[in-house]
Amino acid sequence: MAEARKRRRRKRSPGWLSRREYALKLRCERWGVPYTKVSRAAVFRRDGYVCQLCSEPIDRALRYPNPRSASLDHVVPLSHGPGTPGHVLSNCQTAHFGCNASKGNRV
């Protein structure tokens, strides 16, 4: 007889948070920084779909994992821990996925 496969269970997000937002909330709790629900679309509209790191426009049709696709960047990274702004609207900005990845956890 074949052994029963063990299934890895994911933590389920509450109904009011998407899986992505729930993972972000858990990251904020781990680093001890504040979390507020921030709309990615609102941040992208506020910044006019322009990368705040390289100042070049972002093509809305591109999707992850394309390095020129839109991503949400934290001005002060969450990993800097307590005493930082955390995941709030004023600490979020629009960036190309590639620019955000190359920035790392620098300010």
Short mmCIF file of C-alpha atoms in Angstrom, two decimals:
data_model
loop_
_atom_site.label_atom_id
_atom_site.label_comp_id
_atom_site.label_asym_id
_atom_site.label_seq_id
_atom_site.Cartn_x
_atom_site.Cartn_y
_atom_site.Cartn_z
CA MET A 1 0.00 0.00 0.00
CA ALA A 2 1.19 3.48 -0.80
CA GLU A 3 1.77 5.80 2.07
CA ALA A 4 -0.70 8.61 2.49
CA ARG A 5 0.74 11.89 1.32
CA LYS A 6 1.07 14.55 3.91
CA ARG A 7 -0.46 17.76 2.74
CA ARG A 8 1.08 21.00 3.75
CA ARG A 9 -1.62 23.27 5.02
CA ARG A 10 -1.40 26.96 4.35
CA LYS A 11 -2.60 29.40 6.89
CA ARG A 12 -5.95 30.61 5.66
CA SER A 13 -6.47 34.30 5.47
CA PRO A 14 -9.56 35.83 7.01
CA GLY A 15 -12.25 36.67 4.47
CA TRP A 16 -11.58 40.41 4.57
CA LEU A 17 -7.90 40.03 3.49
CA SER A 18 -6.49 38.58 0.30
CA ARG A 19 -3.76 35.95 0.57
CA ARG A 20 -1.15 38.57 -0.39
CA GLU A 21 -2.40 41.07 2.20
CA TYR A 22 -2.55 38.40 4.90
CA ALA A 23 1.07 37.40 4.21
CA LEU A 24 2.05 41.07 4.45
CA LYS A 25 0.16 41.44 7.74
CA LEU A 26 2.06 38.44 9.16
CA ARG A 27 5.37 39.99 8.00
CA CYS A 28 4.49 43.23 9.78
CA GLU A 29 3.69 41.32 12.97
CA ARG A 30 6.99 39.42 12.73
CA TRP A 31 9.00 42.65 12.35
CA GLY A 32 6.93 44.50 14.97
CA VAL A 33 5.78 47.31 12.69
CA PRO A 34 2.29 48.79 12.19
CA TYR A 35 0.00 47.45 9.47
CA THR A 36 -2.89 49.18 7.73
CA LYS A 37 -4.67 47.91 4.65
CA VAL A 38 -3.29 49.80 1.64
CA SER A 39 -4.75 49.57 -1.86
CA ARG A 40 -2.00 48.84 -4.40
CA ALA A 41 -4.12 50.44 -7.13
CA ALA A 42 -4.49 53.64 -5.07
CA VAL A 43 -0.70 53.86 -4.61
CA PHE A 44 -0.12 53.27 -8.33
CA ARG A 45 -2.68 55.96 -9.26
CA ARG A 46 -1.25 58.40 -6.71
CA ASP A 47 2.24 58.00 -8.22
CA GLY A 48 0.92 58.15 -11.79
CA TYR A 49 2.37 54.74 -12.73
CA VAL A 50 5.89 56.19 -12.59
CA CYS A 51 8.68 54.30 -10.83
CA GLN A 52 9.75 56.36 -7.81
CA LEU A 53 13.24 54.80 -7.91
CA CYS A 54 14.25 55.35 -11.55
CA SER A 55 11.57 57.92 -12.61
CA GLU A 56 10.57 55.95 -15.73
CA PRO A 57 6.94 55.14 -16.62
CA ILE A 58 5.52 51.70 -15.86
CA ASP A 59 3.64 49.74 -18.53
CA ARG A 60 0.33 48.65 -16.96
CA ALA A 61 0.04 45.63 -19.29
CA LEU A 62 3.18 43.96 -17.88
CA ARG A 63 2.74 41.42 -15.08
CA TYR A 64 5.01 39.69 -12.56
CA PRO A 65 7.71 38.24 -13.06
CA ASN A 66 8.59 40.83 -15.73
CA PRO A 67 11.23 43.15 -14.18
CA ARG A 68 9.46 46.19 -15.69
CA SER A 69 6.09 45.35 -14.09
CA ALA A 70 4.62 47.42 -11.25
CA SER A 71 5.33 46.56 -7.63
CA LEU A 72 4.72 48.13 -4.24
CA ASP A 73 7.88 49.36 -2.52
CA HIS A 74 8.29 50.44 1.09
CA VAL A 75 10.34 53.65 1.42
CA VAL A 76 11.59 52.52 4.83
CA PRO A 77 11.72 48.69 4.66
CA LEU A 78 9.65 46.64 7.09
CA SER A 79 12.75 44.67 8.07
CA HIS A 80 14.19 47.75 9.80
CA GLY A 81 11.90 46.80 12.65
CA PRO A 82 10.08 48.70 15.39
CA GLY A 83 10.22 52.48 15.25
CA THR A 84 9.72 52.54 11.47
CA PRO A 85 6.50 53.66 9.75
CA GLY A 86 5.52 50.10 8.70
CA HIS A 87 2.96 49.26 6.03
CA VAL A 88 1.05 52.54 5.78
CA LEU A 89 0.08 54.61 2.73
CA SER A 90 2.73 57.26 3.36
CA ASN A 91 5.49 54.60 3.43
CA CYS A 92 4.45 52.92 0.15
CA GLN A 93 5.50 53.91 -3.34
CA THR A 94 5.32 52.56 -6.89
CA ALA A 95 8.40 50.89 -8.36
CA HIS A 96 9.39 48.56 -11.17
CA PHE A 97 9.74 45.01 -9.88
CA GLY A 98 13.41 44.99 -10.96
CA CYS A 99 14.17 48.36 -9.34
CA ASN A 100 12.48 47.23 -6.12
CA ALA A 101 14.46 43.98 -6.07
CA SER A 102 17.76 45.77 -6.64
CA LYS A 103 16.98 48.26 -3.84
CA GLY A 104 16.75 45.44 -1.33
CA ASN A 105 16.24 46.60 2.24
CA ARG A 106 18.02 49.93 1.84
CA VAL A 107 16.29 53.28 2.42
#
